[in-house]
CSV table of C-alpha atoms in Angstrom, one decimal:
chain,number,residue,atom,x,y,z
A,199,MET,CA,-33.5,39.7,68.1
A,200,PRO,CA,-30.9,36.3,67.3
A,201,VAL,CA,-30.0,35.0,64.3
A,202,ARG,CA,-32.1,32.0,62.9
A,203,ARG,CA,-29.4,30.3,60.7
A,204,SER,CA,-31.1,28.0,58.6
A,205,PRO,CA,-29.7,24.4,58.1
A,206,LEU,CA,-29.7,24.2,54.5
A,207,LEU,CA,-26.6,26.8,54.3
A,208,PRO,CA,-23.8,23.9,56.6
A,209,CYS,CA,-25.2,20.9,54.3
A,210,LEU,CA,-24.8,23.9,50.4
A,211,LEU,CA,-20.6,24.8,51.5
A,212,ALA,CA,-20.3,20.9,52.4
A,213,LEU,CA,-21.4,20.9,48.8
A,214,ALA,CA,-19.4,22.9,47.1
A,215,ALA,CA,-16.7,21.8,48.5
A,216,ALA,CA,-16.6,18.4,47.9
A,217,ALA,CA,-17.5,19.5,44.6
A,218,LEU,CA,-14.5,20.6,44.0
A,219,THR,CA,-11.8,18.2,45.9
A,220,VAL,CA,-13.1,15.7,42.3
A,221,PRO,CA,-11.4,15.2,40.0
A,222,ALA,CA,-11.7,15.9,36.3
A,223,ALA,CA,-13.1,13.6,34.9
A,224,ALA,CA,-11.0,11.6,31.7
A,225,GLN,CA,-11.0,13.1,28.4
A,226,THR,CA,-12.0,10.4,25.6
A,227,ARG,CA,-13.2,12.1,22.8
A,228,GLY,CA,-10.3,13.0,20.7
A,229,TRP,CA,-7.7,11.7,18.0
A,230,LEU,CA,-7.0,7.6,16.9
A,231,ARG,CA,-3.8,8.1,14.7
A,232,TYR,CA,-1.8,6.6,13.2
A,233,ALA,CA,2.2,6.4,12.6
A,234,ASP,CA,1.7,6.3,8.7
A,235,GLY,CA,-0.6,10.1,9.2
A,236,ASN,CA,-4.4,9.0,9.2
A,237,ALA,CA,-6.1,9.8,12.2
A,238,VAL,CA,-9.9,9.7,12.7
A,239,SER,CA,-12.5,10.9,15.7
A,240,GLY,CA,-14.2,9.3,18.0
A,241,GLU,CA,-14.7,7.9,21.8
A,242,LEU,CA,-11.8,6.4,22.7
A,243,VAL,CA,-13.5,3.3,25.4
A,244,GLU,CA,-10.9,1.2,26.7
A,245,PRO,CA,-7.1,0.7,25.9
A,246,GLY,CA,-6.5,-0.2,22.6
A,247,ARG,CA,-10.5,0.2,21.7
A,248,PHE,CA,-11.9,3.0,19.6
A,249,ARG,CA,-15.7,3.9,19.0
A,250,SER,CA,-15.3,6.4,15.7
A,251,ASP,CA,-17.4,9.1,14.8
A,252,ARG,CA,-16.9,7.5,11.0
A,253,PHE,CA,-16.3,4.0,11.1
A,254,GLY,CA,-17.5,2.6,13.9
A,255,GLU,CA,-15.5,0.0,16.5
A,256,LEU,CA,-11.8,-0.3,15.7
A,257,HIS,CA,-9.3,-2.1,17.2
A,258,PHE,CA,-5.6,-1.1,17.5
A,259,LEU,CA,-1.8,-1.7,18.7
A,260,SER,CA,-0.7,0.9,20.8
A,261,ALA,CA,3.1,0.5,18.3
A,262,GLU,CA,0.4,1.6,15.7
A,263,ALA,CA,-1.6,3.6,16.8
A,264,ARG,CA,-2.4,6.8,19.7
A,265,PHE,CA,-5.1,8.6,21.2
A,266,GLU,CA,-4.9,11.9,21.9
A,267,ALA,CA,-7.4,13.8,23.5
A,268,ASP,CA,-9.5,16.4,22.1
A,269,GLY,CA,-8.0,19.9,23.3
A,270,ALA,CA,-4.5,21.7,23.5
A,271,PRO,CA,-2.5,23.2,26.1
A,272,PRO,CA,-2.2,26.7,25.7
A,273,VAL,CA,-0.2,28.0,23.1
A,274,ALA,CA,1.8,30.5,26.6
A,275,THR,CA,2.3,26.9,27.0
A,276,ALA,CA,3.0,24.7,24.2
A,277,ALA,CA,6.0,27.1,23.0
A,278,ALA,CA,7.5,27.1,26.7
A,279,GLU,CA,7.4,23.4,26.6
A,280,ALA,CA,9.2,23.1,22.4
A,281,ALA,CA,12.6,23.6,21.7
A,282,PRO,CA,13.3,26.0,19.8
A,283,SER,CA,14.5,23.9,16.4
A,284,PRO,CA,14.9,25.1,12.5
A,285,VAL,CA,12.2,26.8,10.5
A,286,PRO,CA,12.1,23.6,8.1
A,287,ILE,CA,11.1,23.3,4.4
A,288,THR,CA,7.6,23.8,2.8
A,289,SER,CA,7.4,21.4,0.7
A,290,GLY,CA,4.4,20.0,-0.8
A,291,TRP,CA,4.9,17.0,-0.3
A,292,ALA,CA,6.0,13.9,3.0
A,293,PRO,CA,7.3,11.3,2.5
A,294,SER,CA,4.2,8.9,4.2
A,295,LEU,CA,5.4,5.3,3.4
A,296,TRP,CA,9.2,3.7,2.7
A,297,SER,CA,9.0,0.0,2.7
A,298,VAL,CA,11.5,-3.3,1.2
A,299,ARG,CA,10.1,-6.4,0.6
A,300,LEU,CA,12.5,-9.8,0.7
A,301,SER,CA,11.0,-12.8,-1.3
A,302,GLY,CA,12.0,-16.1,-3.1
A,303,TYR,CA,11.3,-19.9,-3.5
A,304,TRP,CA,13.5,-23.2,-3.6
A,305,GLU,CA,12.0,-26.6,-5.4
A,306,ASP,CA,14.1,-29.7,-6.1
A,307,ASP,CA,11.6,-31.3,-9.2
A,308,ASP,CA,12.7,-35.0,-10.5
A,309,GLY,CA,16.5,-33.8,-9.2
A,310,SER,CA,16.1,-30.3,-11.5
A,311,THR,CA,16.2,-27.7,-9.0
A,312,THR,CA,15.2,-24.4,-9.5
A,313,SER,CA,15.0,-21.2,-6.9
A,314,ASP,CA,13.6,-17.3,-7.0
A,315,ALA,CA,15.2,-14.6,-5.2
A,316,ALA,CA,12.9,-11.3,-5.9
A,317,ILE,CA,13.7,-7.6,-3.7
A,318,ASP,CA,11.6,-4.6,-3.8
A,319,PHE,CA,11.5,-1.6,-3.0
A,320,GLU,CA,8.3,0.6,-2.6
A,321,ALA,CA,8.1,4.2,-1.9
A,322,THR,CA,5.1,6.7,-1.5
A,323,TRP,CA,4.3,10.3,-1.3
A,324,ARG,CA,0.8,11.9,-0.4
A,325,ARG,CA,-0.3,15.1,-0.4
A,326,SER,CA,-4.2,16.6,-0.5
A,327,ALA,CA,-4.8,16.2,-3.8
A,328,GLY,CA,-2.8,13.6,-5.3
A,329,GLU,CA,-0.8,10.6,-4.9
A,330,LEU,CA,2.1,8.6,-5.8
A,331,ASP,CA,3.8,5.5,-6.3
A,332,LEU,CA,7.3,4.1,-6.8
A,333,ALA,CA,8.2,1.5,-6.9
A,334,ILE,CA,11.6,-0.8,-8.1
A,335,ASN,CA,12.1,-4.6,-8.7
A,336,THR,CA,15.3,-6.9,-9.2
A,337,ASP,CA,14.4,-10.5,-9.3
A,338,PHE,CA,16.8,-13.5,-10.5
A,339,LYS,CA,15.7,-17.3,-11.6
A,340,VAL,CA,18.0,-19.6,-11.4
A,341,VAL,CA,17.2,-23.0,-13.0
A,342,ASP,CA,20.3,-26.0,-12.5
A,343,GLY,CA,23.0,-24.1,-11.0
A,344,ASP,CA,22.5,-21.6,-14.3
A,345,VAL,CA,20.7,-17.8,-14.5
A,346,ASP,CA,17.2,-18.5,-16.5
A,347,ASN,CA,15.3,-15.8,-16.1
A,348,ASN,CA,16.7,-11.8,-15.1
A,349,GLU,CA,14.4,-8.3,-14.5
A,350,GLN,CA,15.0,-5.4,-13.4
A,351,THR,CA,11.8,-3.1,-12.9
A,352,ALA,CA,10.8,0.4,-12.8
A,353,ARG,CA,8.2,1.9,-12.4
A,354,GLY,CA,5.4,5.0,-10.8
A,355,ARG,CA,2.3,5.9,-10.9
A,356,TRP,CA,0.2,8.9,-10.4
A,357,PHE,CA,-2.7,9.6,-8.5
A,358,HIS,CA,-4.6,13.0,-8.9
A,359,ASP,CA,-8.2,13.1,-6.9
A,360,LEU,CA,-11.3,14.5,-9.0
A,361,SER,CA,-13.8,15.1,-6.2
A,362,PRO,CA,-13.4,11.7,-3.0
A,363,ARG,CA,-14.2,9.0,-4.9
A,364,TRP,CA,-12.6,9.1,-8.3
A,365,PHE,CA,-9.9,9.6,-9.1
A,366,ALA,CA,-6.9,10.1,-12.7
A,367,VAL,CA,-4.1,7.6,-12.4
A,368,GLY,CA,-1.0,7.6,-15.1
A,369,LEU,CA,1.6,4.7,-14.9
A,370,ALA,CA,5.5,4.6,-16.4
A,371,LYS,CA,7.2,1.8,-16.0
A,372,ALA,CA,10.5,0.1,-18.1
A,373,ARG,CA,11.6,-4.2,-17.0
A,374,ARG,CA,14.3,-4.9,-18.6
A,375,THR,CA,14.4,-8.8,-19.2
A,376,ARG,CA,17.5,-11.5,-19.7
A,377,MET,CA,16.2,-14.7,-20.1
A,378,THR,CA,17.1,-18.3,-21.8
A,379,ILE,CA,14.2,-20.5,-23.4
A,380,ASP,CA,15.6,-23.8,-25.0
A,381,PRO,CA,16.8,-24.2,-27.8
A,382,LEU,CA,16.5,-20.4,-28.9
A,383,PRO,CA,19.1,-17.7,-27.9
A,384,ALA,CA,19.2,-15.8,-24.6
A,385,LEU,CA,17.1,-13.2,-25.2
A,386,ASP,CA,17.3,-9.6,-23.9
A,387,THR,CA,14.1,-7.4,-24.0
A,388,LEU,CA,13.3,-3.2,-22.7
A,389,LEU,CA,9.5,-2.7,-22.2
A,390,LEU,CA,8.0,0.3,-22.3
A,391,GLN,CA,4.7,1.5,-20.8
A,392,GLY,CA,2.5,3.8,-20.4
A,393,SER,CA,-0.9,4.4,-19.2
A,394,LEU,CA,-3.7,6.9,-18.5
A,395,GLY,CA,-7.1,5.7,-16.8
A,396,LEU,CA,-10.0,6.9,-14.3
A,397,GLY,CA,-11.1,5.6,-11.8
A,398,ALA,CA,-12.5,5.4,-8.3
A,399,ARG,CA,-12.5,4.3,-4.7
A,400,LYS,CA,-13.9,2.4,-1.5
A,401,GLU,CA,-12.4,3.4,2.2
A,402,TRP,CA,-13.9,0.9,3.5
A,403,SER,CA,-12.1,2.2,7.1
A,404,SER,CA,-9.1,4.6,7.8
A,405,ARG,CA,-6.7,1.2,7.0
A,406,SER,CA,-8.0,-0.3,4.7
A,407,ARG,CA,-9.2,0.9,0.8
A,408,SER,CA,-10.0,-0.9,-2.5
A,409,ARG,CA,-9.1,0.8,-6.0
A,410,VAL,CA,-10.3,0.1,-9.9
A,411,ALA,CA,-9.9,2.3,-12.6
A,412,LEU,CA,-10.5,1.6,-16.2
A,413,GLY,CA,-7.3,2.4,-18.5
A,414,HIS,CA,-5.7,2.6,-21.7
A,415,ASP,CA,-2.8,1.1,-22.1
A,416,TRP,CA,0.2,2.0,-25.2
A,417,ILE,CA,3.5,-1.0,-25.3
A,418,THR,CA,7.1,-1.0,-27.1
A,419,VAL,CA,9.0,-4.1,-26.3
A,420,ASP,CA,12.4,-3.8,-27.9
A,421,PHE,CA,14.3,-7.2,-28.8
A,422,LEU,CA,18.1,-5.8,-27.9
A,423,LYS,CA,20.6,-7.5,-29.6
A,424,TYR,CA,17.9,-7.5,-33.7
A,425,ASP,CA,17.0,-4.4,-33.0
A,426,LEU,CA,13.6,-5.7,-33.2
A,427,ARG,CA,10.3,-3.6,-32.2
A,428,TYR,CA,7.4,-4.4,-31.3
A,429,ARG,CA,4.0,-1.5,-30.6
A,430,THR,CA,0.9,-2.7,-29.4
A,431,HIS,CA,-2.1,-1.1,-27.4
A,432,ALA,CA,-4.8,-2.4,-24.7
A,433,THR,CA,-7.5,-1.6,-22.0
A,434,SER,CA,-6.3,-2.4,-19.4
A,435,PHE,CA,-9.0,-3.1,-16.0
A,436,LEU,CA,-7.2,-2.1,-11.8
A,437,LEU,CA,-8.2,-3.6,-9.5
A,438,GLU,CA,-6.3,-2.6,-5.5
A,439,ASN,CA,-7.3,-4.2,-2.0
A,440,ASN,CA,-5.3,-2.7,0.7
A,441,LEU,CA,-7.0,-4.4,3.7
A,442,GLN,CA,-6.6,-4.9,6.9
A,443,PHE,CA,-8.3,-7.8,8.3
A,444,SER,CA,-6.5,-7.6,12.4
A,445,PRO,CA,-4.1,-5.4,14.1
A,446,ARG,CA,-1.9,-7.2,12.7
A,447,ILE,CA,-3.0,-9.1,9.5
A,448,ARG,CA,-3.5,-7.4,6.2
A,449,PHE,CA,-3.9,-9.0,1.9
A,450,ASN,CA,-2.9,-6.9,-0.2
A,451,ASN,CA,-3.4,-7.0,-4.5
A,452,THR,CA,-2.9,-6.1,-7.5
A,453,PHE,CA,-4.3,-7.1,-10.4
A,454,TYR,CA,-4.2,-6.0,-14.1
A,455,GLY,CA,-6.7,-7.4,-16.9
A,456,TYR,CA,-5.8,-6.2,-20.6
A,457,LEU,CA,-8.0,-6.4,-23.3
A,458,TRP,CA,-6.0,-6.6,-26.4
A,459,GLU,CA,-6.2,-5.1,-30.6
A,460,ASP,CA,-7.1,-9.0,-31.4
A,461,GLY,CA,-9.5,-9.7,-28.6
A,462,SER,CA,-7.0,-11.8,-25.8
A,463,TRP,CA,-7.3,-11.3,-22.5
A,464,GLY,CA,-4.0,-11.2,-20.3
A,465,THR,CA,-3.9,-10.8,-16.3
A,466,ASP,CA,-1.4,-9.8,-14.6
A,467,SER,CA,-2.1,-10.4,-10.7
A,468,ASP,CA,0.7,-9.8,-7.1
A,469,ALA,CA,-0.6,-10.6,-4.3
A,470,GLU,CA,0.9,-10.9,-0.7
A,471,VAL,CA,-0.8,-12.0,3.2
A,472,LEU,CA,1.2,-10.5,6.1
A,473,TYR,CA,1.2,-10.9,9.3
A,474,ALA,CA,2.6,-7.8,11.5
A,475,ILE,CA,5.5,-9.4,13.9
A,476,ASN,CA,6.0,-5.5,14.9
A,477,GLU,CA,5.8,-2.4,14.2
A,478,THR,CA,7.9,-2.9,11.1
A,479,LEU,CA,8.2,-5.8,10.1
A,480,SER,CA,5.8,-8.4,9.3
A,481,VAL,CA,5.8,-11.3,7.4
A,482,GLY,CA,4.2,-14.5,4.9
A,483,LEU,CA,3.0,-15.6,1.6
A,484,ARG,CA,3.5,-14.7,-1.6
A,485,HIS,CA,1.7,-15.5,-6.0
A,486,GLU,CA,2.4,-13.8,-8.7
A,487,TYR,CA,0.5,-14.6,-11.4
A,488,ARG,CA,0.7,-13.8,-15.6
A,489,HIS,CA,-1.4,-14.7,-18.5
A,490,ASN,CA,-0.5,-13.5,-22.1
A,491,THR,CA,0.4,-10.0,-19.7
A,492,VAL,CA,2.7,-6.7,-21.6
A,493,ASP,CA,5.7,-8.8,-21.5
A,494,LEU,CA,4.2,-10.7,-23.9
A,495,ASP,CA,4.4,-13.7,-22.0
A,496,LEU,CA,1.9,-15.7,-24.1
A,497,GLY,CA,1.5,-18.2,-21.8
A,498,SER,CA,1.5,-18.7,-17.8
A,499,TYR,CA,3.2,-17.8,-14.9
A,500,HIS,CA,2.5,-18.5,-11.7
A,501,LYS,CA,5.0,-17.9,-8.5
A,502,LEU,CA,4.4,-19.2,-4.4
A,503,SER,CA,6.8,-17.9,-2.6
A,504,LEU,CA,7.8,-16.8,1.0
A,505,THR,CA,8.1,-13.0,1.7
A,506,THR,CA,8.9,-11.1,4.1
A,507,ARG,CA,8.3,-6.9,4.2
A,508,LEU,CA,10.3,-3.8,6.1
A,509,SER,CA,7.8,-1.2,6.2
A,510,PHE,CA,8.9,2.4,7.5
């Protein structure tokens, strides 16, 4: 008796063969990893466009971030392809950012010329529960060919996380200033400042954040040529913004407010707007403002200058 084949069998075989030949869909779930070490999870929509789980849609340049799909290669394959390397020295610290900033201006007012140049070296180390921020600055101001102000500053700040939002902060700063104030003799001062405080942060995105803190500062100023020392203290307020407005435009600002013993207020602000030419080089404008600050400048001081920042 002849065996009758079902007409569905060839169709099922054809569908199975087609499924085996269809290439696997590209993996779009994964991580967006930035050059500074930060990473966010989400889905790659298209090259340069990433929909994160926490911050919504992000746009990025290939020079500043890369997409890594979920899943790692098999251990045997990864071990076979990895080149042998020496065992690294275990350390709780890893420098995450180094930068050099150059800024300056020149002006001619009624035949009097003034020029100013500043160099800043900054380094930041981060680990799971803290951040160390070190900076060294030198600033020269020349009026009609003579040095009017020569200032060098070293500063260190330590941020220790108490929770995902709250932190403790400590500051130590030393500043040597040599200035000319006609008709007085040249002044040579050494300022020492220490501060402790508590604060909170807000992460706007993986590359934008704001921090506020309230602290207390102890200040000592030595007038080196006159064997004179002045001590004071103040309640301080810190507002710091590091905001990424677009893949190329960034705004950084550090603002300190001081409430002195006599009830007067002081202000010290340093802000810059930068345009990223590439991953390393940025150019922009820098504005500095001081009024009744810890360096005993009872007047107002402001400076607008061109700035160039190299970040590594």
